[in-house]
XYZ file of C-alpha atoms in Angstrom:
455
model
C 202.217 54.771 88.408
C 202.983 56.219 90.766
C 201.300 55.974 94.692
C 199.048 58.420 94.455
C 197.583 57.592 90.021
C 196.996 54.313 92.117
C 195.928 55.836 94.558
C 193.232 57.605 92.338
C 192.513 53.944 90.466
C 191.925 52.012 93.119
C 189.042 55.059 94.413
C 187.358 55.376 90.648
C 187.019 51.153 90.907
C 185.042 50.922 94.452
C 182.305 53.704 93.400
C 179.246 51.730 93.106
C 179.927 49.219 96.782
C 181.119 52.636 97.954
C 177.983 53.788 96.546
C 176.089 51.081 98.834
C 177.770 52.158 101.828
C 176.421 56.098 101.117
C 173.086 54.716 100.976
C 173.925 52.225 104.926
C 174.595 56.533 106.211
C 171.379 58.016 104.873
C 169.822 55.553 106.033
C 170.467 56.536 109.141
C 167.821 59.391 109.970
C 169.680 60.764 113.176
C 167.314 64.381 112.882
C 169.197 66.664 116.003
C 166.028 69.253 115.861
C 163.415 65.927 116.162
C 165.614 64.173 118.394
C 165.622 61.362 116.100
C 167.947 58.285 115.866
C 170.987 60.227 116.736
C 172.083 58.738 119.584
C 172.183 55.381 116.869
C 173.561 56.345 113.999
C 177.036 58.088 116.262
C 177.616 53.568 116.866
C 176.760 53.064 113.858
C 179.502 55.849 112.634
C 182.382 54.268 115.395
C 181.646 50.888 113.549
C 181.670 52.680 110.197
C 185.065 54.046 111.326
C 186.618 50.822 112.550
C 185.837 49.270 109.229
C 187.717 51.933 107.560
C 191.185 50.709 109.411
C 189.944 53.913 111.905
C 189.931 53.338 115.632
C 187.662 54.841 116.966
C 184.987 56.650 119.918
C 182.327 57.451 121.189
C 182.790 60.926 123.893
C 179.240 62.227 125.287
C 178.885 65.522 125.444
C 176.049 67.686 126.662
C 174.401 67.108 123.572
C 174.640 65.002 121.445
C 177.647 62.371 121.240
C 180.754 63.362 119.451
C 182.989 60.514 117.189
C 186.711 60.760 117.525
C 187.911 58.470 115.468
C 191.656 58.307 114.049
C 194.336 56.177 112.172
C 198.519 56.967 112.086
C 201.234 56.408 109.562
C 203.063 54.008 110.440
C 205.839 54.635 108.583
C 205.996 58.955 108.843
C 205.408 59.489 111.750
C 207.002 62.717 111.713
C 204.211 63.476 109.024
C 201.309 65.833 108.770
C 198.446 65.657 111.193
C 194.768 66.442 109.605
C 191.907 66.819 111.847
C 189.027 66.516 109.088
C 185.906 67.709 111.050
C 181.807 66.990 109.783
C 178.547 66.115 111.473
C 176.716 63.784 111.133
C 173.147 64.230 112.573
C 171.107 66.361 109.998
C 167.330 68.975 109.293
C 164.306 67.561 109.145
C 163.374 65.689 105.195
C 160.347 68.648 106.007
C 157.532 68.641 103.489
C 157.912 64.744 101.411
C 155.855 66.028 99.076
C 158.326 68.392 97.607
C 161.068 66.085 96.866
C 161.702 63.576 94.307
C 162.565 60.737 96.344
C 162.511 58.822 99.286
C 164.022 61.479 101.701
C 165.489 59.012 104.203
C 167.198 56.387 100.264
C 169.752 58.019 99.089
C 168.592 57.301 95.085
C 170.666 58.587 91.915
C 168.934 60.010 89.395
C 170.053 61.309 85.613
C 173.585 61.898 87.867
C 172.221 63.486 90.713
C 171.934 61.624 93.714
C 168.684 62.293 96.135
C 168.649 62.337 99.382
C 169.501 64.215 103.733
C 172.450 64.581 104.291
C 174.481 63.643 100.534
C 175.485 66.964 100.821
C 175.015 68.566 104.065
C 177.623 66.805 105.031
C 177.651 63.165 105.141
C 178.090 62.317 101.642
C 181.119 64.468 102.039
C 182.825 63.605 105.085
C 182.721 59.904 103.445
C 185.262 60.892 101.624
C 188.060 61.197 103.267
C 187.605 57.740 104.903
C 186.690 56.666 101.186
C 190.717 57.416 100.063
C 191.819 56.846 103.232
C 191.343 52.869 102.159
C 192.449 53.659 98.728
C 196.510 53.711 100.240
C 195.694 50.661 102.745
C 194.589 48.841 99.886
C 197.549 50.188 97.024
C 199.976 51.372 99.072
C 199.583 49.811 102.475
C 200.255 53.014 104.899
C 199.439 56.849 104.495
C 201.385 59.316 104.259
C 199.970 61.345 107.047
C 198.411 61.357 110.304
C 194.484 61.468 110.489
C 192.073 62.823 112.638
C 188.438 62.945 112.470
C 185.716 64.920 114.924
C 182.275 63.985 114.123
C 179.491 65.299 115.742
C 176.026 65.353 116.420
C 174.136 68.816 116.835
C 175.414 70.933 114.174
C 172.086 71.934 112.900
C 171.141 73.002 116.945
C 173.863 75.800 116.164
C 176.977 73.136 117.736
C 175.920 73.965 121.221
C 178.560 70.928 122.741
C 181.554 70.864 120.692
C 183.426 74.363 122.217
C 182.992 72.675 125.358
C 184.619 69.278 124.101
C 187.438 71.241 122.501
C 188.677 72.674 125.725
C 188.770 69.814 127.593
C 190.904 67.686 124.904
C 192.871 69.738 122.974
C 196.306 67.366 123.346
C 193.524 64.752 121.708
C 192.503 66.938 119.576
C 195.742 68.867 117.832
C 196.555 68.775 114.405
C 198.978 70.621 112.369
C 195.946 71.475 109.863
C 191.811 71.237 110.270
C 189.691 69.508 107.431
C 186.538 70.310 106.893
C 184.271 69.257 103.525
C 180.768 71.305 104.106
C 178.938 73.215 101.513
C 179.021 74.044 97.763
C 181.403 74.907 95.243
C 181.426 77.894 93.576
C 178.712 78.463 91.082
C 180.848 78.182 87.867
C 181.803 74.830 88.911
C 185.593 76.175 90.388
C 185.828 74.927 93.514
C 186.445 76.929 96.716
C 189.044 77.199 99.062
C 187.829 79.060 102.538
C 190.039 80.880 105.148
C 188.568 82.052 107.078
C 184.448 84.083 107.727
C 183.374 87.406 110.184
C 182.350 87.247 112.918
C 178.742 88.231 114.498
C 176.517 89.853 116.829
C 172.494 89.984 117.028
C 170.353 92.447 118.965
C 167.387 93.749 119.767
C 166.249 97.318 120.207
C 162.726 97.924 121.680
C 160.924 101.219 123.004
C 157.764 101.740 124.592
C 156.286 104.841 124.774
C 152.706 103.988 126.073
C 151.133 100.831 127.266
C 149.648 101.074 124.542
C 147.867 101.921 120.245
C 146.436 105.423 120.044
C 144.071 106.729 118.063
C 146.478 109.609 116.154
C 143.802 112.565 115.128
C 143.596 112.614 119.371
C 146.680 112.154 121.159
C 148.595 113.183 117.619
C 151.545 115.625 118.754
C 150.255 115.915 122.589
C 152.508 112.339 122.897
C 156.238 110.571 122.463
C 155.570 108.097 118.957
C 158.277 105.134 119.992
C 158.364 104.405 115.800
C 159.957 108.334 115.475
C 162.325 107.964 118.367
C 163.522 104.966 117.257
C 164.423 106.575 113.758
C 166.064 108.956 114.858
C 168.611 106.726 116.486
C 168.954 104.030 113.515
C 170.487 107.083 111.944
C 171.771 108.198 114.397
C 173.798 105.389 112.715
C 175.404 106.200 109.893
C 176.538 109.360 108.010
C 176.378 110.502 104.461
C 178.283 108.501 103.800
C 177.247 106.127 104.589
C 179.687 105.587 107.192
C 179.139 103.753 110.888
C 179.693 106.465 113.129
C 179.250 104.179 116.451
C 182.851 105.127 118.241
C 185.286 102.510 118.157
C 183.039 100.416 115.092
C 186.307 100.168 111.838
C 189.139 98.752 115.373
C 190.837 96.847 115.223
C 191.221 95.787 111.338
C 193.342 93.362 110.370
C 193.633 94.641 105.803
C 195.086 92.420 103.701
C 198.188 91.378 103.046
C 199.766 91.172 99.542
C 199.515 87.591 99.746
C 195.145 88.050 100.019
C 195.009 90.825 97.411
C 196.414 88.603 95.662
C 193.758 85.762 95.500
C 191.592 88.698 95.129
C 192.455 89.626 91.846
C 192.387 85.528 91.348
C 188.463 85.400 92.268
C 185.651 85.837 88.779
C 183.403 88.759 89.640
C 180.591 90.069 86.950
C 178.784 92.863 88.333
C 176.079 91.817 85.904
C 175.790 87.521 87.718
C 175.874 89.414 91.144
C 172.991 92.416 90.423
C 170.692 88.622 88.992
C 171.504 87.156 92.116
C 171.201 90.054 94.704
C 167.693 90.671 93.107
C 169.717 94.270 92.785
C 169.189 97.028 89.969
C 172.858 97.745 89.570
C 175.855 96.676 91.590
C 178.106 99.668 92.207
C 180.980 98.283 93.903
C 184.244 97.520 91.122
C 186.205 93.994 92.041
C 188.082 95.198 94.615
C 185.809 97.416 96.567
C 183.450 93.857 96.612
C 186.057 92.129 97.653
C 187.448 93.969 100.215
C 184.299 94.633 101.313
C 182.778 91.440 101.778
C 185.738 90.056 103.878
C 187.568 93.131 105.106
C 185.267 94.848 107.104
C 182.199 95.472 109.543
C 179.450 95.776 108.682
C 175.911 97.563 109.989
C 172.289 95.818 109.740
C 168.437 96.485 110.268
C 167.023 92.493 109.990
C 163.427 94.145 110.214
C 161.110 96.764 112.142
C 157.884 95.641 113.900
C 155.648 98.908 115.391
C 152.088 99.338 114.344
C 149.561 98.843 112.084
C 150.870 97.626 108.427
C 147.891 96.000 106.729
C 145.645 97.336 104.019
C 143.446 100.531 104.072
C 144.335 103.195 106.487
C 144.481 102.172 110.581
C 144.945 105.517 111.780
C 147.426 105.093 114.977
C 150.116 106.019 116.451
C 152.103 103.039 118.034
C 153.184 102.342 121.746
C 155.804 100.241 120.687
C 158.616 99.663 118.043
C 160.693 96.255 117.672
C 164.220 96.451 115.971
C 166.333 92.896 114.948
C 170.194 93.947 114.027
C 172.948 92.251 113.360
C 177.373 92.985 112.830
C 179.599 91.199 110.719
C 182.660 91.661 112.122
C 185.951 91.765 110.929
C 188.759 89.771 111.598
C 189.833 90.459 115.094
C 187.693 92.551 116.090
C 186.417 91.098 120.316
C 182.405 91.201 119.939
C 182.106 91.958 123.484
C 183.957 95.361 123.550
C 181.487 96.659 119.572
C 177.980 95.587 121.452
C 179.038 97.856 124.297
C 179.890 100.645 121.938
C 176.838 100.034 119.988
C 174.661 100.552 123.121
C 176.518 102.985 124.657
C 175.958 105.007 121.501
C 172.272 104.084 121.350
C 171.574 104.862 124.814
C 173.462 108.269 124.339
C 170.692 108.879 121.638
C 167.968 107.727 123.755
C 168.513 106.413 127.271
C 164.903 104.918 127.410
C 165.685 102.279 124.780
C 166.099 98.945 124.895
C 168.940 96.483 124.170
C 169.336 92.644 124.075
C 172.053 91.328 123.088
C 170.630 87.992 120.820
C 174.024 86.110 120.278
C 177.954 86.511 119.166
C 179.931 84.458 117.368
C 183.911 85.515 116.902
C 185.833 85.676 113.225
C 188.393 83.093 111.691
C 191.139 83.589 110.000
C 193.983 81.362 108.145
C 196.321 82.408 107.284
C 196.403 82.054 103.418
C 200.537 81.667 102.181
C 200.932 78.987 104.875
C 202.986 75.675 103.718
C 199.924 73.466 105.074
C 197.083 76.081 103.286
C 198.948 76.061 99.554
C 199.343 72.842 99.724
C 195.894 71.682 100.067
C 195.081 74.070 96.742
C 197.497 72.264 95.195
C 196.324 69.363 95.983
C 192.074 70.611 94.336
C 193.725 72.138 92.033
C 196.052 69.111 90.736
C 192.110 67.332 90.714
C 189.827 70.120 89.009
C 192.259 70.999 86.748
C 191.797 75.044 87.618
C 192.702 77.408 90.434
C 190.700 77.270 93.654
C 188.648 80.492 94.037
C 190.143 81.611 97.453
C 188.082 83.235 99.958
C 190.340 84.453 103.104
C 187.319 85.001 104.235
C 183.544 85.203 103.819
C 181.285 87.327 104.619
C 178.938 84.966 106.282
C 179.914 83.691 109.971
C 180.158 79.658 111.257
C 181.819 78.262 114.388
C 185.430 77.782 113.308
C 186.644 80.548 115.258
C 187.287 76.821 117.793
C 189.316 75.556 115.257
C 191.524 78.699 115.052
C 191.375 80.124 118.409
C 190.732 77.491 120.981
C 192.620 74.610 119.455
C 194.601 77.396 117.163
C 195.031 75.272 115.014
C 194.557 76.207 110.889
C 191.727 75.439 109.172
C 190.198 75.136 105.603
C 186.743 74.492 104.711
C 186.942 73.110 101.031
C 183.368 71.796 99.622
C 183.105 68.663 98.175
C 179.791 69.333 96.990
C 178.013 71.231 94.085
C 176.975 75.160 94.768
C 173.851 74.239 93.983
C 173.189 71.387 96.954
C 169.481 72.080 98.200
C 171.184 71.689 101.775
C 167.902 71.920 104.365
C 165.879 72.519 101.786
C 163.610 68.839 100.122
C 165.696 67.134 96.763
C 168.940 68.230 99.149
C 171.641 66.592 96.679
C 175.174 66.113 95.359
C 175.833 65.485 91.731
C 177.163 62.275 90.438
C 180.762 64.064 89.595
C 180.804 65.884 92.743
C 180.449 62.631 94.823
C 182.171 60.510 93.060
C 185.417 63.337 92.994
C 185.753 64.002 96.595
C 187.721 61.112 97.321
C 190.239 61.993 95.257
C 190.140 65.073 96.180
C 191.322 64.075 100.191
C 193.435 61.222 98.390
C 195.184 63.779 96.829
C 195.296 66.716 99.429
C 196.893 63.823 102.076
C 199.761 62.960 99.397
C 200.798 66.672 98.551
C 200.855 67.365 103.156
C 202.839 63.967 103.215
C 205.103 65.748 101.387
C 205.786 67.817 104.171
C 206.576 68.011 108.038
C 204.917 68.380 111.076
C 205.081 71.968 112.813
C-alpha cells in the first residue's frame, strides 16, 4: 500500500472523532457582524492548530484577529508551499424558528450536517488539518510545506486582510494560495475556480426640483428628473447591445487556447439556465455564454427610484431620481480608469447628474495551465473520479486579488461543500459525504503538489 493510500485509509478511520472536533468548532459563536465571540474563537483556533501539529499565532489587525500557522516538511525542504486561506467568522443565525436544529450545534440529520459555519467555511478548512494529521500519523511527515491564514472579519467584507498581507509578504509567501469555500457544481461535479471578475458599484442622482410637483400644473414647463435620467441611461448602450462608454472594452485579456479547451468541457444546458435565471429563453450558445460570463465586462442597472409606484394613479412629476448601477470588470481592467470613463460619459450627456462611487474590487486571475494549478486539478479528479468543472473566471467578484496582485502568487478556489449549502441562510449545511470527502481532497493535493519542486 502506498503512502497516500494509507493516508486515505486513516482519514476514513477517524471521521467520527473528527466530527466531534467539528462540533466544538461550530459551537464557537464567532459572529463578526454582532461582535460576538470572535476574539475568543481566534484563541480557540490557535490552540486547535497547535493540536494538529501546526505552529500558530494570533495576530491583531485593524479589525478582528487573524490566526496564522505553519508546518514545514522535514524531509522535503524543496517542496512547494501551500497557503490555505479561510475565515472563522460566521453570519448570525437569523430566524431560529426556521432552523431544523440548533444553529450552533453541528447535527447530523439524514446524512446532512446542519450548523452555522459547517459550509461557510469552518467545516471546509478543517479538512486541511485532518489531512495533515493523517499524514503525520501514518507517514511521519508531509510532502509539502503548509501555511494557514484564517481571518475573523470576512463576513464584514474583509476590511483588514489587505493591510495585513501587505505588511506580512514574507510570512505569507507561498507557491499557491488555496481556498476551500462555497459549493460545488449543481451536478455534483467538483469545481476548480481560477479567477473572478472585478466590480464597481456607483450611485447616480439628479434633482430638478426641491419637491414633487403636480403634473397638470407643472407638466411641460419644468425639467423632469426621471426623463432626463432615462436619457442618460439609454445613451450607455447602442442598438446592438454594446456599451458606448469610451474605453469600456479596453484592456480585456482574451481567453487562451487552453481556456477555450476548458470552456468546451463545461456543462451547458440552455433549459437548465432558463430555470435557474427564471427567463423564457436562453439566447446564447455555450461559447458566447461563457465568454461573456468570464471574459467580458458588463454594465447593469441595479435599481431606480423616483416618484410614486404604488397602487392607483398619483399624477406627480418627481423632483429627484436615484439609480444604483454596477460594472463587472474583465481581468486587467483598471477600476479607477473604468469609473472615470463612466463618470465622464454621464456628465457629457447631463452635467447635472451626480455620480458617486460606492465600492470597487479589482479582478483576479490565475493561469489555468500552470503546473501547480494542473496538479491541483489532477488531485481533485483522482478523489472525485471525474473531471472537475474548471472555470477560468467566475462572473462574480471576491477578494482573490489580494493573493494574485499583492502577494503575487497563484490562487485557486476548490469548494468542498454541496451546491445547496444554504450559506448565510437558516439551515446552513454540508452533506456528510461532502464533509468526509474534504480531507481526502486536501490529502491528495498534498500528494500531487509534493511531486513538484518549489518555484
